Amino acid sequence: MDAFLSGLKAAVDTLGATVLLPIVIFVIAAVLGAKIGKAFRAAVTIGVAFIGINLVLGLMLGSIGDVAQAIVTNTGIQRDIVDVGWPSAAAIAFGSSVGLWVIPIGIAVNIALLLTRMTRTLNVDVWNFWHFAFIGSLAVAATGSLAYGLVVAALMAALSLLFADWSARAVQKFYGIPGVSVPHLASAQILPIAIVINWIIERIPGVNKVNISTETIERRFGVFGEPVVLGLIIGLVLGVVAYYNAGDFGVVLSKVLQTGMTLAAVMLLLPRMVKILMEGLLPVSEAAQEFVRKRTGDRELLVGLDSAILIGHPAAISASLILVPIAIILSVVLPGNRVILFADLAVIPFIVAMTAPLLRGNVFRMVIVGTVTLAAGFYVANALAPLFTSAAVDSGFEMPENAVQITSVVDGFLWISYVVIAAIRNLGAAGLGVLAAIIAACFWLYRRNTLAWERAAGAEDDETTAQQG
């Protein structure tokens, strides 16, 4: 059994998401009854789209990373908890004792919930099961028990499906991507926070009237409000903030212009890549719906994908770019903070993208929600850094120089991680029971009043009525 699990894990590590996903999509599409040729083309198209998305993301993340490093250097921040970035967190998760088991656990949980009609999401985003393994590895570090870690991973797999179903209608409508959901835990976890903050904003006179969306900006400013020009302007501003002291005038001008053009390119290219993804996804989604209709009537099956499909929207990119300097300022001014952000500043788009449907693309509100989420995340990171570091050491991760402890925005800043560890530390095995009961209750409540839950997440009534109950 261990040999099989090790081989499965090695295959996932070797293939990577852009190769593994098309294979999974092809197999699923064929099983669902799509013609082999159509399934093959759809799988290849989806793989190509994700490669394109990753290339543009690499361009954006590299640019933002350079800007963030320059701003951090300019501020002279010194902290002893170092942000090592999500790739390190993923390596730690898959390298942990839980990582060996997380793929079969995630698949088993998904199948069980599909068969019991508790979820309608088929999660094909196998690579991102590392999020479940990571929180499980924190549980192992806290208790020394692998069993605790495996149960936590299973609970997180279930929770991700709840978030996926809950947000699916709003995501499909706002982003124009039918038949999908997003079971990406690091992105979905912001939804309850956004709902509460949006409720508060709605009750603050004056503030509740502020609507700074990319559509509003484009309407008022014409060509200067178009996403590509907006990306250029935001990039130029960030470039000036980061590189004003990078050298003589020629060097500064070059860096500022390069940053502006890079972010302009991202604003234009990311939505185009998502359109290619939709082209490949449509036959798979149609096959899934036909398969389910023949067997269960009007039931719907959603394809669960990475939240990378969300961050191409201009509102998500704009809010994220504004949040980069805000996050650095927070790291300086928050009392008691020991975390220095570094590698993961560039993943802020993944953190805030899920708020766009609920907030109707209002960049002003997205920035407020993102700021509150990051501020709380710093304290979560400070609290969980010892466990994060312990899990890293246990998995064989090589600690960076001068780092006493480590963390990452993904998943070290997540309130879910904190709640899980607090429950286990305070209640032991009973804490796992409490977590399981809460997640089960949320599934039941969602099924009981789907319309109200989905409306709360930003869906419109005409998109949810058919799904109530």
PDB file of N, CA and C in Angstrom, residues 171-225:
ATOM      1  N   VAL A 171     -19.873  32.694  -8.856  1.00  0.00           N
ATOM      2  CA  VAL A 171     -18.652  32.623  -9.665  1.00  0.00           C
ATOM      3  C   VAL A 171     -18.988  32.459 -11.141  1.00  0.00           C
ATOM      4  N   GLN A 172     -19.909  31.553 -11.448  1.00  0.00           N
ATOM      5  CA  GLN A 172     -20.275  31.303 -12.849  1.00  0.00           C
ATOM      6  C   GLN A 172     -20.848  32.556 -13.491  1.00  0.00           C
ATOM      7  N   LYS A 173     -21.721  33.249 -12.777  1.00  0.00           N
ATOM      8  CA  LYS A 173     -22.374  34.431 -13.331  1.00  0.00           C
ATOM      9  C   LYS A 173     -21.387  35.577 -13.519  1.00  0.00           C
ATOM     10  N   PHE A 174     -20.608  35.881 -12.488  1.00  0.00           N
ATOM     11  CA  PHE A 174     -19.721  37.046 -12.539  1.00  0.00           C
ATOM     12  C   PHE A 174     -18.581  36.840 -13.525  1.00  0.00           C
ATOM     13  N   TYR A 175     -17.977  35.653 -13.491  1.00  0.00           N
ATOM     14  CA  TYR A 175     -16.815  35.394 -14.343  1.00  0.00           C
ATOM     15  C   TYR A 175     -17.183  34.828 -15.712  1.00  0.00           C
ATOM     16  N   GLY A 176     -18.454  34.484 -15.901  1.00  0.00           N
ATOM     17  CA  GLY A 176     -18.869  33.960 -17.190  1.00  0.00           C
ATOM     18  C   GLY A 176     -18.286  32.609 -17.510  1.00  0.00           C
ATOM     19  N   ILE A 177     -18.178  31.748 -16.492  1.00  0.00           N
ATOM     20  CA  ILE A 177     -17.605  30.412 -16.677  1.00  0.00           C
ATOM     21  C   ILE A 177     -18.647  29.386 -16.233  1.00  0.00           C
ATOM     22  N   PRO A 178     -19.483  28.892 -17.137  1.00  0.00           N
ATOM     23  CA  PRO A 178     -20.553  27.966 -16.747  1.00  0.00           C
ATOM     24  C   PRO A 178     -20.029  26.585 -16.378  1.00  0.00           C
ATOM     25  N   GLY A 179     -20.775  25.913 -15.506  1.00  0.00           N
ATOM     26  CA  GLY A 179     -20.507  24.511 -15.206  1.00  0.00           C
ATOM     27  C   GLY A 179     -19.328  24.239 -14.310  1.00  0.00           C
ATOM     28  N   VAL A 180     -18.770  25.267 -13.654  1.00  0.00           N
ATOM     29  CA  VAL A 180     -17.592  25.056 -12.816  1.00  0.00           C
ATOM     30  C   VAL A 180     -17.866  25.516 -11.385  1.00  0.00           C
ATOM     31  N   SER A 181     -17.003  25.081 -10.504  1.00  0.00           N
ATOM     32  CA  SER A 181     -16.940  25.603  -9.144  1.00  0.00           C
ATOM     33  C   SER A 181     -15.469  25.672  -8.759  1.00  0.00           C
ATOM     34  N   VAL A 182     -15.193  26.300  -7.616  1.00  0.00           N
ATOM     35  CA  VAL A 182     -13.797  26.500  -7.214  1.00  0.00           C
ATOM     36  C   VAL A 182     -13.586  25.953  -5.797  1.00  0.00           C
ATOM     37  N   PRO A 183     -13.095  24.716  -5.682  1.00  0.00           N
ATOM     38  CA  PRO A 183     -12.849  24.114  -4.375  1.00  0.00           C
ATOM     39  C   PRO A 183     -11.448  24.408  -3.832  1.00  0.00           C
ATOM     40  N   HIS A 184     -10.894  25.544  -4.243  1.00  0.00           N
ATOM     41  CA  HIS A 184      -9.545  25.949  -3.828  1.00  0.00           C
ATOM     42  C   HIS A 184      -9.653  26.588  -2.456  1.00  0.00           C
ATOM     43  N   LEU A 185      -9.216  25.875  -1.419  1.00  0.00           N
ATOM     44  CA  LEU A 185      -9.475  26.273  -0.040  1.00  0.00           C
ATOM     45  C   LEU A 185      -8.877  27.633   0.293  1.00  0.00           C
ATOM     46  N   ALA A 186      -7.678  27.912  -0.192  1.00  0.00           N
ATOM     47  CA  ALA A 186      -7.015  29.174   0.138  1.00  0.00           C
ATOM     48  C   ALA A 186      -7.767  30.367  -0.427  1.00  0.00           C
ATOM     49  N   SER A 187      -8.464  30.188  -1.540  1.00  0.00           N
ATOM     50  CA  SER A 187      -9.244  31.268  -2.134  1.00  0.00           C
ATOM     51  C   SER A 187     -10.636  31.357  -1.522  1.00  0.00           C
ATOM     52  N   ALA A 188     -11.273  30.208  -1.327  1.00  0.00           N
ATOM     53  CA  ALA A 188     -12.665  30.191  -0.866  1.00  0.00           C
ATOM     54  C   ALA A 188     -12.821  30.644   0.568  1.00  0.00           C
ATOM     55  N   GLN A 189     -11.781  30.501   1.383  1.00  0.00           N
ATOM     56  CA  GLN A 189     -11.913  30.793   2.813  1.00  0.00           C
ATOM     57  C   GLN A 189     -12.236  32.255   3.105  1.00  0.00           C
ATOM     58  N   ILE A 190     -12.030  33.148   2.152  1.00  0.00           N
ATOM     59  CA  ILE A 190     -12.305  34.568   2.377  1.00  0.00           C
ATOM     60  C   ILE A 190     -13.805  34.882   2.292  1.00  0.00           C
ATOM     61  N   LEU A 191     -14.598  33.947   1.783  1.00  0.00           N
ATOM     62  CA  LEU A 191     -16.013  34.217   1.535  1.00  0.00           C
ATOM     63  C   LEU A 191     -16.779  34.629   2.796  1.00  0.00           C
ATOM     64  N   PRO A 192     -16.696  33.903   3.916  1.00  0.00           N
ATOM     65  CA  PRO A 192     -17.427  34.342   5.120  1.00  0.00           C
ATOM     66  C   PRO A 192     -16.970  35.716   5.612  1.00  0.00           C
ATOM     67  N   ILE A 193     -15.667  35.989   5.518  1.00  0.00           N
ATOM     68  CA  ILE A 193     -15.145  37.292   5.919  1.00  0.00           C
ATOM     69  C   ILE A 193     -15.740  38.382   5.051  1.00  0.00           C
ATOM     70  N   ALA A 194     -15.773  38.145   3.741  1.00  0.00           N
ATOM     71  CA  ALA A 194     -16.295  39.141   2.807  1.00  0.00           C
ATOM     72  C   ALA A 194     -17.778  39.409   3.049  1.00  0.00           C
ATOM     73  N   ILE A 195     -18.534  38.360   3.363  1.00  0.00           N
ATOM     74  CA  ILE A 195     -19.967  38.527   3.619  1.00  0.00           C
ATOM     75  C   ILE A 195     -20.194  39.429   4.827  1.00  0.00           C
ATOM     76  N   VAL A 196     -19.437  39.190   5.900  1.00  0.00           N
ATOM     77  CA  VAL A 196     -19.595  39.995   7.122  1.00  0.00           C
ATOM     78  C   VAL A 196     -19.181  41.444   6.877  1.00  0.00           C
ATOM     79  N   ILE A 197     -18.030  41.653   6.248  1.00  0.00           N
ATOM     80  CA  ILE A 197     -17.538  43.020   6.024  1.00  0.00           C
ATOM     81  C   ILE A 197     -18.455  43.770   5.060  1.00  0.00           C
ATOM     82  N   ASN A 198     -18.945  43.078   4.034  1.00  0.00           N
ATOM     83  CA  ASN A 198     -19.855  43.721   3.095  1.00  0.00           C
ATOM     84  C   ASN A 198     -21.143  44.142   3.806  1.00  0.00           C
ATOM     85  N   TRP A 199     -21.637  43.316   4.718  1.00  0.00           N
ATOM     86  CA  TRP A 199     -22.838  43.643   5.501  1.00  0.00           C
ATOM     87  C   TRP A 199     -22.599  44.909   6.325  1.00  0.00           C
ATOM     88  N   ILE A 200     -21.413  45.018   6.904  1.00  0.00           N
ATOM     89  CA  ILE A 200     -21.079  46.207   7.700  1.00  0.00           C
ATOM     90  C   ILE A 200     -20.987  47.446   6.813  1.00  0.00           C
ATOM     91  N   ILE A 201     -20.303  47.317   5.670  1.00  0.00           N
ATOM     92  CA  ILE A 201     -20.150  48.458   4.757  1.00  0.00           C
ATOM     93  C   ILE A 201     -21.509  48.972   4.293  1.00  0.00           C
ATOM     94  N   GLU A 202     -22.432  48.056   4.023  1.00  0.00           N
ATOM     95  CA  GLU A 202     -23.757  48.449   3.552  1.00  0.00           C
ATOM     96  C   GLU A 202     -24.487  49.337   4.565  1.00  0.00           C
ATOM     97  N   ARG A 203     -24.063  49.291   5.828  1.00  0.00           N
ATOM     98  CA  ARG A 203     -24.737  50.053   6.879  1.00  0.00           C
ATOM     99  C   ARG A 203     -23.957  51.291   7.317  1.00  0.00           C
ATOM    100  N   ILE A 204     -22.930  51.664   6.552  1.00  0.00           N
ATOM    101  CA  ILE A 204     -22.157  52.883   6.842  1.00  0.00           C
ATOM    102  C   ILE A 204     -22.524  53.937   5.800  1.00  0.00           C
ATOM    103  N   PRO A 205     -23.274  54.987   6.200  1.00  0.00           N
ATOM    104  CA  PRO A 205     -23.686  56.018   5.236  1.00  0.00           C
ATOM    105  C   PRO A 205     -22.476  56.635   4.529  1.00  0.00           C
ATOM    106  N   GLY A 206     -22.615  56.883   3.269  1.00  0.00           N
ATOM    107  CA  GLY A 206     -21.534  57.465   2.479  1.00  0.00           C
ATOM    108  C   GLY A 206     -20.600  56.402   1.938  1.00  0.00           C
ATOM    109  N   VAL A 207     -20.043  55.603   2.815  1.00  0.00           N
ATOM    110  CA  VAL A 207     -19.137  54.532   2.380  1.00  0.00           C
ATOM    111  C   VAL A 207     -19.881  53.524   1.514  1.00  0.00           C
ATOM    112  N   ASN A 208     -21.157  53.272   1.864  1.00  0.00           N
ATOM    113  CA  ASN A 208     -21.916  52.286   1.106  1.00  0.00           C
ATOM    114  C   ASN A 208     -22.255  52.749  -0.311  1.00  0.00           C
ATOM    115  N   LYS A 209     -21.988  54.021  -0.605  1.00  0.00           N
ATOM    116  CA  LYS A 209     -22.254  54.547  -1.939  1.00  0.00           C
ATOM    117  C   LYS A 209     -21.022  54.520  -2.846  1.00  0.00           C
ATOM    118  N   VAL A 210     -19.855  54.249  -2.271  1.00  0.00           N
ATOM    119  CA  VAL A 210     -18.616  54.257  -3.049  1.00  0.00           C
ATOM    120  C   VAL A 210     -18.562  53.010  -3.926  1.00  0.00           C
ATOM    121  N   ASN A 211     -18.453  53.206  -5.211  1.00  0.00           N
ATOM    122  CA  ASN A 211     -18.376  52.077  -6.143  1.00  0.00           C
ATOM    123  C   ASN A 211     -17.274  52.345  -7.157  1.00  0.00           C
ATOM    124  N   ILE A 212     -16.116  51.773  -6.886  1.00  0.00           N
ATOM    125  CA  ILE A 212     -14.981  51.923  -7.801  1.00  0.00           C
ATOM    126  C   ILE A 212     -14.742  50.569  -8.468  1.00  0.00           C
ATOM    127  N   SER A 213     -15.447  50.349  -9.550  1.00  0.00           N
ATOM    128  CA  SER A 213     -15.259  49.120 -10.323  1.00  0.00           C
ATOM    129  C   SER A 213     -14.531  49.455 -11.613  1.00  0.00           C
ATOM    130  N   THR A 214     -13.942  48.454 -12.228  1.00  0.00           N
ATOM    131  CA  THR A 214     -13.223  48.701 -13.486  1.00  0.00           C
ATOM    132  C   THR A 214     -14.193  49.144 -14.576  1.00  0.00           C
ATOM    133  N   GLU A 215     -15.437  48.656 -14.505  1.00  0.00           N
ATOM    134  CA  GLU A 215     -16.441  49.087 -15.493  1.00  0.00           C
ATOM    135  C   GLU A 215     -16.774  50.569 -15.313  1.00  0.00           C
ATOM    136  N   THR A 216     -16.907  50.997 -14.029  1.00  0.00           N
ATOM    137  CA  THR A 216     -17.203  52.407 -13.752  1.00  0.00           C
ATOM    138  C   THR A 216     -16.057  53.302 -14.210  1.00  0.00           C
ATOM    139  N   ILE A 217     -14.840  52.860 -13.923  1.00  0.00           N
ATOM    140  CA  ILE A 217     -13.660  53.638 -14.327  1.00  0.00           C
ATOM    141  C   ILE A 217     -13.595  53.755 -15.841  1.00  0.00           C
ATOM    142  N   GLU A 218     -13.866  52.642 -16.539  1.00  0.00           N
ATOM    143  CA  GLU A 218     -13.811  52.667 -18.000  1.00  0.00           C
ATOM    144  C   GLU A 218     -14.885  53.584 -18.572  1.00  0.00           C
ATOM    145  N   ARG A 219     -16.075  53.573 -17.944  1.00  0.00           N
ATOM    146  CA  ARG A 219     -17.167  54.412 -18.413  1.00  0.00           C
ATOM    147  C   ARG A 219     -16.842  55.898 -18.250  1.00  0.00           C
ATOM    148  N   ARG A 220     -16.202  56.226 -17.135  1.00  0.00           N
ATOM    149  CA  ARG A 220     -15.945  57.635 -16.830  1.00  0.00           C
ATOM    150  C   ARG A 220     -14.698  58.173 -17.519  1.00  0.00           C
ATOM    151  N   PHE A 221     -13.716  57.304 -17.708  1.00  0.00           N
ATOM    152  CA  PHE A 221     -12.434  57.795 -18.223  1.00  0.00           C
ATOM    153  C   PHE A 221     -12.110  57.313 -19.632  1.00  0.00           C
ATOM    154  N   GLY A 222     -13.034  56.588 -20.258  1.00  0.00           N
ATOM    155  CA  GLY A 222     -12.821  56.173 -21.637  1.00  0.00           C
ATOM    156  C   GLY A 222     -11.609  55.278 -21.777  1.00  0.00           C
ATOM    157  N   VAL A 223     -10.744  55.580 -22.744  1.00  0.00           N
ATOM    158  CA  VAL A 223      -9.586  54.746 -23.019  1.00  0.00           C
ATOM    159  C   VAL A 223      -8.675  54.611 -21.809  1.00  0.00           C
ATOM    160  N   PHE A 224      -8.612  55.652 -20.957  1.00  0.00           N
ATOM    161  CA  PHE A 224      -7.745  55.597 -19.782  1.00  0.00           C
ATOM    162  C   PHE A 224      -8.315  54.711 -18.668  1.00  0.00           C
ATOM    163  N   GLY A 225      -9.554  54.297 -18.849  1.00  0.00           N
ATOM    164  CA  GLY A 225     -10.146  53.391 -17.880  1.00  0.00           C
ATOM    165  C   GLY A 225     -10.205  51.956 -18.360  1.00  0.00           C
TER     166      GLY A 225
END
